[in-house]
XYZ file of C-alpha atoms in Angstrom:
70
model
C 57.545 60.672 -23.243
C 55.563 63.892 -22.930
C 54.742 65.523 -19.612
C 51.207 64.154 -19.517
C 52.385 60.627 -20.395
C 54.834 60.594 -17.481
C 51.930 60.918 -15.011
C 49.959 58.016 -16.483
C 49.794 54.674 -14.704
C 49.579 51.324 -16.472
C 47.252 48.617 -15.205
C 46.836 44.973 -16.087
C 43.328 43.643 -15.606
C 42.668 39.903 -15.887
C 39.124 38.750 -16.624
C 37.641 35.259 -16.579
C 36.621 34.128 -20.067
C 37.814 34.900 -23.571
C 36.198 38.175 -24.578
C 38.847 39.966 -26.655
C 36.576 40.512 -29.638
C 33.793 41.970 -27.509
C 36.083 44.348 -25.577
C 38.459 45.454 -28.350
C 35.966 47.970 -29.778
C 34.645 49.123 -26.395
C 38.130 49.751 -24.974
C 39.888 51.296 -27.955
C 42.588 52.927 -25.824
C 43.588 49.600 -24.198
C 45.390 46.505 -25.482
C 43.173 43.426 -25.140
C 44.361 39.818 -25.512
C 42.553 36.523 -24.860
C 43.535 32.893 -24.555
C 43.238 29.778 -22.400
C 39.998 30.968 -20.749
C 41.265 34.424 -19.752
C 41.315 37.968 -21.116
C 44.065 40.455 -20.288
C 43.539 44.210 -20.609
C 46.567 46.511 -20.520
C 45.462 50.118 -20.022
C 47.133 53.419 -19.260
C 45.135 55.919 -17.179
C 45.743 59.475 -15.954
C 44.153 59.113 -12.522
C 41.848 57.039 -10.332
C 38.773 58.617 -11.894
C 39.803 57.341 -15.327
C 40.599 53.903 -13.841
C 37.164 53.665 -12.234
C 35.585 54.732 -15.529
C 37.403 51.870 -17.252
C 36.240 49.432 -14.565
C 32.662 50.693 -14.988
C 32.834 49.954 -18.726
C 34.065 46.430 -17.987
C 31.271 45.956 -15.431
C 28.676 46.861 -18.098
C 29.594 43.562 -19.788
C 29.044 41.630 -16.506
C 32.574 40.195 -16.654
C 34.376 38.729 -13.643
C 37.612 40.567 -12.760
C 40.159 38.061 -11.461
C 42.986 40.523 -10.798
C 43.966 44.157 -11.139
C 47.649 45.114 -10.936
C 49.487 48.366 -11.432
């Protein structure tokens, strides 16, 4: 792991609805999986600013965030 990677934080974001196909292209740097009425996004961010940017992109799709865990 490089020096910059060691400072990254991983987050798991659960959304209501199956929207993997829609989000996969928009969130290229994140892993997106869907099933059973939910979508899970696994993303690694450098800081809170990058996290809030990711959340803003999700909000553009008017999706309901069920949970956000580090």
